Short mmCIF file of C-alpha atoms in Angstrom, two decimals:
data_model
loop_
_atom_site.label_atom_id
_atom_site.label_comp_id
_atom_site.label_asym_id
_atom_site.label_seq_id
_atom_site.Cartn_x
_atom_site.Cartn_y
_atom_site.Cartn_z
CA UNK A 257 -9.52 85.59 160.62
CA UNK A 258 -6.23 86.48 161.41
CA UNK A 259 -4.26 84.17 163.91
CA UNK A 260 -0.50 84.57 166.65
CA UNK A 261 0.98 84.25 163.25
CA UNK A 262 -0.06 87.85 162.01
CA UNK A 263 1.33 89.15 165.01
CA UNK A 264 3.76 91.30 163.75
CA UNK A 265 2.65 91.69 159.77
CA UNK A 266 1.09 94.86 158.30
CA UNK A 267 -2.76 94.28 158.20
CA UNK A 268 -5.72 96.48 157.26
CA UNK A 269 -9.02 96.04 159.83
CA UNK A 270 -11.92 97.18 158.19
CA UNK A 271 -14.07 97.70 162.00
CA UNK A 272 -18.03 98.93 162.81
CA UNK A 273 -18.02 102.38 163.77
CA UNK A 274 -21.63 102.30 164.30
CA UNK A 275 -25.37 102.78 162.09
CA UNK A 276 -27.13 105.09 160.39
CA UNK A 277 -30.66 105.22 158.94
CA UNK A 278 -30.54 101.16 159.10
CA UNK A 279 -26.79 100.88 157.04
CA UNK A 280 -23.80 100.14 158.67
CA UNK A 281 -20.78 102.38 158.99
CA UNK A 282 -17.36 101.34 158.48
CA UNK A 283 -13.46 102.68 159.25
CA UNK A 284 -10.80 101.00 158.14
CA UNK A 285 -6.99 101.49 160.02
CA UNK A 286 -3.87 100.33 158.33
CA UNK A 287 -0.76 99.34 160.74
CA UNK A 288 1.14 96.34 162.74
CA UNK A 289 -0.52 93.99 164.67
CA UNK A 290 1.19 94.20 167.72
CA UNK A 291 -1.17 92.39 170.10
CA UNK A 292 -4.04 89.47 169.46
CA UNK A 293 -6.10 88.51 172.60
CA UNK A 294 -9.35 86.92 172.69
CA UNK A 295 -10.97 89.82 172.82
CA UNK A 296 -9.27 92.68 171.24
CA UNK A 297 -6.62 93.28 168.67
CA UNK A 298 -3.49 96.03 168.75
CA UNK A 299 -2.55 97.67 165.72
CA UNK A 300 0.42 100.52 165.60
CA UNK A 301 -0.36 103.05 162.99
CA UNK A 302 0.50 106.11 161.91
CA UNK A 303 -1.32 107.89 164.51
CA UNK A 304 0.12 105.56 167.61
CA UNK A 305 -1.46 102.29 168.89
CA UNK A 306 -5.30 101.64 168.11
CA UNK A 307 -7.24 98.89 170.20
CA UNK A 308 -10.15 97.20 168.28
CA UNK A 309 -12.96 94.65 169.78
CA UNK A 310 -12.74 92.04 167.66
CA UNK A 311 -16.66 91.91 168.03
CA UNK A 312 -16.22 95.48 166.12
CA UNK A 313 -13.91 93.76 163.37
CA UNK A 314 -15.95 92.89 159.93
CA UNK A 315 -12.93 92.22 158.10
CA UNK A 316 -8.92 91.71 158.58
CA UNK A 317 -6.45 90.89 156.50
CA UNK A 318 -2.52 90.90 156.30
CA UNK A 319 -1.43 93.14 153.30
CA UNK A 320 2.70 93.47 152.07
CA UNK A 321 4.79 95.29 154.42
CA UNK A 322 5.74 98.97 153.95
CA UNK A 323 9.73 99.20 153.04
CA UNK A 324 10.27 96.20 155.32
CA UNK A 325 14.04 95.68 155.28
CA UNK A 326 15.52 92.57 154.02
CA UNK A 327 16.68 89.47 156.11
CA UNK A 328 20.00 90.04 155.88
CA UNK A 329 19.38 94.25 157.04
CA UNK A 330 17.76 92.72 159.80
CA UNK A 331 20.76 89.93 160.57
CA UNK A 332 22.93 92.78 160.69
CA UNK A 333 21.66 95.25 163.16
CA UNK A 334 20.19 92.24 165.46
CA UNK A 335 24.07 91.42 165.40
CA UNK A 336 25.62 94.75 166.01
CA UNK A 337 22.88 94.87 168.91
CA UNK A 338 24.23 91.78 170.63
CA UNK A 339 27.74 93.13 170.31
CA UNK A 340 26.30 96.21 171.81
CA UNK A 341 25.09 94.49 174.95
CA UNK A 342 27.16 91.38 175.43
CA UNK A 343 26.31 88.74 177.68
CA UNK A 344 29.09 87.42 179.58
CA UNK A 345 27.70 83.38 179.03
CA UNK A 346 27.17 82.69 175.69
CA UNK A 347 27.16 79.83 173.15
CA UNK A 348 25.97 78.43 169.69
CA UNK A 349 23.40 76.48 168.63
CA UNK A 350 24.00 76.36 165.31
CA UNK A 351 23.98 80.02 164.14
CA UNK A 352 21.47 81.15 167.24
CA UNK A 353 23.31 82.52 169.76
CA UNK A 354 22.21 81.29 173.19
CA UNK A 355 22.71 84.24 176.60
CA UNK A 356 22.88 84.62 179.79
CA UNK A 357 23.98 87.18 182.25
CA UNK A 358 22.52 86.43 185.83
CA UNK A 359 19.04 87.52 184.97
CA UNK A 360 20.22 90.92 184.35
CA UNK A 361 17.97 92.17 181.43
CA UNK A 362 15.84 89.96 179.02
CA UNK A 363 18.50 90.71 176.36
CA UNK A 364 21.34 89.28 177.68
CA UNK A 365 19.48 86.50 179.01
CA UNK A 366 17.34 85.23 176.02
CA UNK A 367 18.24 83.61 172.87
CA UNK A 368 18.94 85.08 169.57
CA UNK A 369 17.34 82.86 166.52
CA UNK A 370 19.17 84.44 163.85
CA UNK A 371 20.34 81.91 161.06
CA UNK A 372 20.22 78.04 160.90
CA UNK A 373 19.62 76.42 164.28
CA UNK A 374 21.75 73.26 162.26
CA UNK A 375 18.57 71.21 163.40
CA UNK A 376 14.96 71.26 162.73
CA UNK A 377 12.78 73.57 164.50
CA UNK A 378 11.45 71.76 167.28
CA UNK A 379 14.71 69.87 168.20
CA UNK A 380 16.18 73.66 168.33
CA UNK A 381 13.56 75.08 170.69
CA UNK A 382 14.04 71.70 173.03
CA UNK A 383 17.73 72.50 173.07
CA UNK A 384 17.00 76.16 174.17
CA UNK A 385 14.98 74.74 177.00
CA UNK A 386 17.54 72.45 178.40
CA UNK A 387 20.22 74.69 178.06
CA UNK A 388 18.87 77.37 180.21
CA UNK A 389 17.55 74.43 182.41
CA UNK A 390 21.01 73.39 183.12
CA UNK A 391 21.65 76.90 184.34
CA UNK A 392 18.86 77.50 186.63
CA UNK A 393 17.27 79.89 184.10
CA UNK A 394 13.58 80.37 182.57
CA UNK A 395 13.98 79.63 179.08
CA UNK A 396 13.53 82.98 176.86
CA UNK A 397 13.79 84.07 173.27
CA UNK A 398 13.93 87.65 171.29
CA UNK A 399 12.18 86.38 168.04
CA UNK A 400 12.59 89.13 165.59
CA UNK A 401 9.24 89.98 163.60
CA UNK A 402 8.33 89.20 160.72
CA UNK A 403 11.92 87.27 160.13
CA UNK A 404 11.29 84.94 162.67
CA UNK A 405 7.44 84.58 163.08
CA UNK A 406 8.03 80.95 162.00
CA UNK A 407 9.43 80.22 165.27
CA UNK A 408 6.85 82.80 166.97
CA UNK A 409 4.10 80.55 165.50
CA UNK A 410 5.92 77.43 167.17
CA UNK A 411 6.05 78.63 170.45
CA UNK A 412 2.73 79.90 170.42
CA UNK A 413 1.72 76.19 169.97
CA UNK A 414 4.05 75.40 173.15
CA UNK A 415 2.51 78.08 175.05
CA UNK A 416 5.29 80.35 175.48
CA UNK A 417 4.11 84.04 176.60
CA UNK A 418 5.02 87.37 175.11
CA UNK A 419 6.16 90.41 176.55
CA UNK A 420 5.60 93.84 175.16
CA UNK A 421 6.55 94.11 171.61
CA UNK A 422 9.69 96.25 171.14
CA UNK A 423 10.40 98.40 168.26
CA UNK A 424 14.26 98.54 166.68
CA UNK A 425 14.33 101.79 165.41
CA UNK A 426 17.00 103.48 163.24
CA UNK A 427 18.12 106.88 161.98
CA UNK A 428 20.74 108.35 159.98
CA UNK A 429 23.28 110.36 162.40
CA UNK A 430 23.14 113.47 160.14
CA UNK A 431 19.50 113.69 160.60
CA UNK A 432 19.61 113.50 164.69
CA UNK A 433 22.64 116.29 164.07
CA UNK A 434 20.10 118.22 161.50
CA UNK A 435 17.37 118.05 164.27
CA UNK A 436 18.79 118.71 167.31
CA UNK A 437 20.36 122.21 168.11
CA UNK A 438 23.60 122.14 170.00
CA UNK A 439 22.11 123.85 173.60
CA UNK A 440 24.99 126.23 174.72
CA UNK A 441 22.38 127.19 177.62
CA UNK A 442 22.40 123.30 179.03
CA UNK A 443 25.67 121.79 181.25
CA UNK A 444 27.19 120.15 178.48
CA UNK A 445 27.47 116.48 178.87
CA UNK A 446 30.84 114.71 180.30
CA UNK A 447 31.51 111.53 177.57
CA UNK A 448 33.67 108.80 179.86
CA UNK A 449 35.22 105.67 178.55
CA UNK A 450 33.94 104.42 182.35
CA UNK A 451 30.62 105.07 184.66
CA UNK A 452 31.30 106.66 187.85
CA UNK A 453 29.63 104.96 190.79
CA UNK A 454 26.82 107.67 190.64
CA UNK A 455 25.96 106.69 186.98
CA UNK A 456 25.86 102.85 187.94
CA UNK A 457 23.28 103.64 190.62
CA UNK A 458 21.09 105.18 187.96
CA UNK A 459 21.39 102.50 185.80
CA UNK A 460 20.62 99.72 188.52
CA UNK A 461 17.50 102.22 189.94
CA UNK A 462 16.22 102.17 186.11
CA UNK A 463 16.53 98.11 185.17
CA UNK A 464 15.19 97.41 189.02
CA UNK A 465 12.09 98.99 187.83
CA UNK A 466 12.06 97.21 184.65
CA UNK A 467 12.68 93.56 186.36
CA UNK A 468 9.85 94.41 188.37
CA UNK A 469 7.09 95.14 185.85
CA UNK A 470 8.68 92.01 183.49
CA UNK A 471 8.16 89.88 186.78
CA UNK A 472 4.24 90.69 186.75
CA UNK A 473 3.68 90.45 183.21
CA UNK A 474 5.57 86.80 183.10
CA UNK A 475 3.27 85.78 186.42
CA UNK A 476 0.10 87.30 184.95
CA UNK A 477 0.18 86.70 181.21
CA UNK A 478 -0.98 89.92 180.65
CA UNK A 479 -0.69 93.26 178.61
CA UNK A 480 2.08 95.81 179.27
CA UNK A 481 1.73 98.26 181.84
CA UNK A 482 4.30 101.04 181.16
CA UNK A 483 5.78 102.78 183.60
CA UNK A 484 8.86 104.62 182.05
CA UNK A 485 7.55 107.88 183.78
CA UNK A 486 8.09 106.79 187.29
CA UNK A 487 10.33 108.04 189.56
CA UNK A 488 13.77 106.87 190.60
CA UNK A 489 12.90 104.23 193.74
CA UNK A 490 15.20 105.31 196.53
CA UNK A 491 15.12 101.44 197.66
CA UNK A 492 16.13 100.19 194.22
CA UNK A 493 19.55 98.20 194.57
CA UNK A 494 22.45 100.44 193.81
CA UNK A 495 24.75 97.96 193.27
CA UNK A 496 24.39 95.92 189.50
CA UNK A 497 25.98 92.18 189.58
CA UNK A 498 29.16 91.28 187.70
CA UNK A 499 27.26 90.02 184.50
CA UNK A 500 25.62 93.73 184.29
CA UNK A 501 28.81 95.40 184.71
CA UNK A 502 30.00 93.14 182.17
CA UNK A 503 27.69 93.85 179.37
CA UNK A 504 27.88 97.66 180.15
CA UNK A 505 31.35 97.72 179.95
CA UNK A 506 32.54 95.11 177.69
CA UNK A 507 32.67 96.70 174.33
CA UNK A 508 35.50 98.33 172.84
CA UNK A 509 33.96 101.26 172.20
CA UNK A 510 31.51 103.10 174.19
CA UNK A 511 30.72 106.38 176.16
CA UNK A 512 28.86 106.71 179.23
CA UNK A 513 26.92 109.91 179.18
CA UNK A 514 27.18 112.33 182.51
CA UNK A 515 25.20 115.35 182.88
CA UNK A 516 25.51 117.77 185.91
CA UNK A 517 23.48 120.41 187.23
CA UNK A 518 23.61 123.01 190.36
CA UNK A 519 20.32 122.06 192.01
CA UNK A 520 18.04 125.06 192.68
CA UNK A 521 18.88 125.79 196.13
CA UNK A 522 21.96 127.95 197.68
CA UNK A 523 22.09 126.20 200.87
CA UNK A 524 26.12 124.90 201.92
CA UNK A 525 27.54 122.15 200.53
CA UNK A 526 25.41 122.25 197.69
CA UNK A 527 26.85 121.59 194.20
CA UNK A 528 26.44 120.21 190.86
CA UNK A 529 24.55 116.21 190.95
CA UNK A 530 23.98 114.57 188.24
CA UNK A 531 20.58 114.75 186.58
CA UNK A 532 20.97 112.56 183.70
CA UNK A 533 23.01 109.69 182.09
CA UNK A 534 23.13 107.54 178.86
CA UNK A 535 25.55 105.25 177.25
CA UNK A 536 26.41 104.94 173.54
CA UNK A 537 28.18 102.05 171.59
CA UNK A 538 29.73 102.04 168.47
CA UNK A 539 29.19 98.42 166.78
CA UNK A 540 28.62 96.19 163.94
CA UNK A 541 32.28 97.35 161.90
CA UNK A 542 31.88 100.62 163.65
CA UNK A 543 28.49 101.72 161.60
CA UNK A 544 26.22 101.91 164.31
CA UNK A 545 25.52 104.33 167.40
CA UNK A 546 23.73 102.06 169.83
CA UNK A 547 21.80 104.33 172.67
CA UNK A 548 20.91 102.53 176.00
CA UNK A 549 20.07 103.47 179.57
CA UNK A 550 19.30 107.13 178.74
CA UNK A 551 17.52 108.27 182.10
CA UNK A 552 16.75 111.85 183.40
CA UNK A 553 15.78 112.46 187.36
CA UNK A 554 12.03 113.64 187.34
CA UNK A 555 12.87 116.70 188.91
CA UNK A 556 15.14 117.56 185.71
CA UNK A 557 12.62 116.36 182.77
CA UNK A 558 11.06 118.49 180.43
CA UNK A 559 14.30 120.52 179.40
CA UNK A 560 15.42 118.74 176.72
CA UNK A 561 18.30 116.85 178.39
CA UNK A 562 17.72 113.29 176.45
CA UNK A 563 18.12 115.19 173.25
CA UNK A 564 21.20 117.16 174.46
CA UNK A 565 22.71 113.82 175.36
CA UNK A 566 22.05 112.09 172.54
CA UNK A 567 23.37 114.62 170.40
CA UNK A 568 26.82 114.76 172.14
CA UNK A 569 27.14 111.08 171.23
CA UNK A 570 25.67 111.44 167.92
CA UNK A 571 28.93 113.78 167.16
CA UNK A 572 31.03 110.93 168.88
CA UNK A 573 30.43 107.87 166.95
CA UNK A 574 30.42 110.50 163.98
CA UNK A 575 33.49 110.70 164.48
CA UNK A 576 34.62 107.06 165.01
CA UNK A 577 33.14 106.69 161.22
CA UNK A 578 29.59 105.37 162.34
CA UNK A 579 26.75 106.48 160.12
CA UNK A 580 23.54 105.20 161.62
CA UNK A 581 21.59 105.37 164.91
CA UNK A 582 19.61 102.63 166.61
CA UNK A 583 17.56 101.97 169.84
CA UNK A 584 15.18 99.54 170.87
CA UNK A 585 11.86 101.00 172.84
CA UNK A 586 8.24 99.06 173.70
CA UNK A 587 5.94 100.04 171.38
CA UNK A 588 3.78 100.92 174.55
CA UNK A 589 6.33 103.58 175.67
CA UNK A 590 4.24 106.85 173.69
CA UNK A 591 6.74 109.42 175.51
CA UNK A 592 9.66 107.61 174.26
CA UNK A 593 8.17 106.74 171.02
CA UNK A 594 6.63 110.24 170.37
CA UNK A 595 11.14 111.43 171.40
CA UNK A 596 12.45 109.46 168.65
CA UNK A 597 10.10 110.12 166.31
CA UNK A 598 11.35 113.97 166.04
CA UNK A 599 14.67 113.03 165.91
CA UNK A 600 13.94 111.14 163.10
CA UNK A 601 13.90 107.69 164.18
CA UNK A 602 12.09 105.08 162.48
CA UNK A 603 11.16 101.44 162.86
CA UNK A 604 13.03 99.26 161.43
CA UNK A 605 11.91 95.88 162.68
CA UNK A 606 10.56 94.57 165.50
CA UNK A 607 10.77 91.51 168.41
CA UNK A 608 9.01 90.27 170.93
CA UNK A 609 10.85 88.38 174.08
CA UNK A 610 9.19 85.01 174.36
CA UNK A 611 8.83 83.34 177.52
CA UNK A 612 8.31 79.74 178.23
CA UNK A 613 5.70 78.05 180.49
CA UNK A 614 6.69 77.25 184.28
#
């Protein structure tokens, strides 16, 4: 039966769909195991996520990946990732990279085991602990799948949790620019080497919301409970601490998406706000596009404003020489998912943020 260690591998789940005339039916579903409880498994197939009783599995299996890209692929873009969001504390163990950025996002606060720790494993995952323990931190890890499922099976056996598993997706920059029109109709997006107050606010409103729902899940031990579709919270903190301005700001190049709109009212005073934001980041020896933070008001969604951003910086890092795309979205997130997948984005790996036992 298949164990924490599958959790991320390509399986096949042949499950009972039910009985007819005393013979038992059968359906099988190819995909990612994304979840394992003690009750169900989570696959992510073609189709989008598929939850199976395990009392309905008759048979699982792990089967070879599909196009899985290479250790090194993965190195790479795991790398030009943690250039694109830089935590302002960081140090080596070995060739992990250990983060932290006053508990502003699980990225910049969580280490990195890419490479030789320069120790065995459990010696390496003791030195993780102590060294956020020395700075008042819970100990965390982003354990890229399958690369690192080693490790994933070790903390399993420590007890570690895991949050929602995130996918790293990718796309070539000609297909985003093949696939979405340029939208003379829309306010056409302001590109600044800086955020203006306004766009800080959004950004703080957005990871408020996210600290929030990572705070239950690490207190519960439990499932993912999306909420990507919620409105902006008025009381969210507007202001982000230094560490989050640092890893915003502290790459040499990147854009911070504005977009501006006349609200739909003609009463005085009233002028263009802004509706939307996003940043961009051109990393890794200027290859890749990195998109972050893109958020659009509710009152503004449904008009194609993510894609319009997106494009815009799509023809910047174009023209810095970049050639590829990537993001990182929970595999929970359908809207976001179901985005990316027309504009041709496509998983490249995955990783889930461990958390250790308090």
């Amino acid at each position: 039966m298949l164990g924490r260690r599958d959790v991320g591998h390509r399986i096949v789940v042949r499950r009972i769909v039910g009985n007819q005339s005393g013979r038992t039916l059968f359906s099988d579903a190819l995909g990612e195991l994304v979840d394992l409880t003690e009750t169900h498994l989570t696959l992510a197939t073609a189709n989008g996520p598929l939850r199976v009783p395990l009392g309905e599995v008759h048979r699982a299996k792990r089967v070879p990946p599909a196009r899985r890209p290479n250790a090194t692929a993965v190195v790479e873009l795991e790398l030009a990732s943690d250039e694109a969001w830089p935590a302002p504390v960081r140090e080596r163990l070995g060739d992990w990279l250990l983060r932290t950025a006053e508990g502003w996002s699980g990225r910049a606060n969580s280490a990195l085991p890419v490479g030789d720790p320069d120790r065995p494993l459990d010696e390496a995952i003791d030195a993780v602990q102590r060294w956020y323990a020395e700075r008042g931190r819970p100990a965390m890890v982003n354990v890229p799948l399958p690369l690192a499922a080693p490790l994933g099976a070790a903390l399993d056996e420590r007890g570690w949790t895991a949050r929602p598993l995130v996918l790293v997706q990718t796309a070539p920059l000609t297909t985003i620019l093949e696939t979405v029109p340029a939208r003379p109709d829309l306010p056409a997006p302001e590109l600044a080497e800086t955020a203006s107050p306004e766009w800080f606010a959004l950004a703080a409103q957005r990871k408020a919301r996210q600290t929030r729902r990572y705070a239950r899940l690490d207190a519960d031990g439990a499932g993912p409970a999306v909420d990507a579709e919620r409105p902006a919270d008025p009381g969210a903190p507007a202001e982000l601490p230094a560490a989050a301005r640092h890893i915003l700001t502290a790459v040499r190049q990147v854009r911070f998406v504005h977009l501006y709109a006349t609200p739909p009212t003609d009463g005085p005073g009233d002028g263009p706000e802004l509706v939307a934001v996003a940043r961009g980041t051109v990393t890794g020896q200027d290859r890749w596009l990195g998109l972050s933070l893109i958020e659009v008001v509710p009152a503004a969604r449904r008009r194609g404003l993510a894609q319009h951003m997106i494009r815009a910086l799509a023809e910047w890092a174009a023209g810095l020489g970049a050639s590829r795309a990537f993001l990182q979205v929970e595999e929970h997130n359908e809207a976001a998912v179901s985005l990316y997948r027309r504009l041709g984005f496509t998983t490249h790996h995955t990783y889930q943020t461990r958390v250790a036992p308090q």
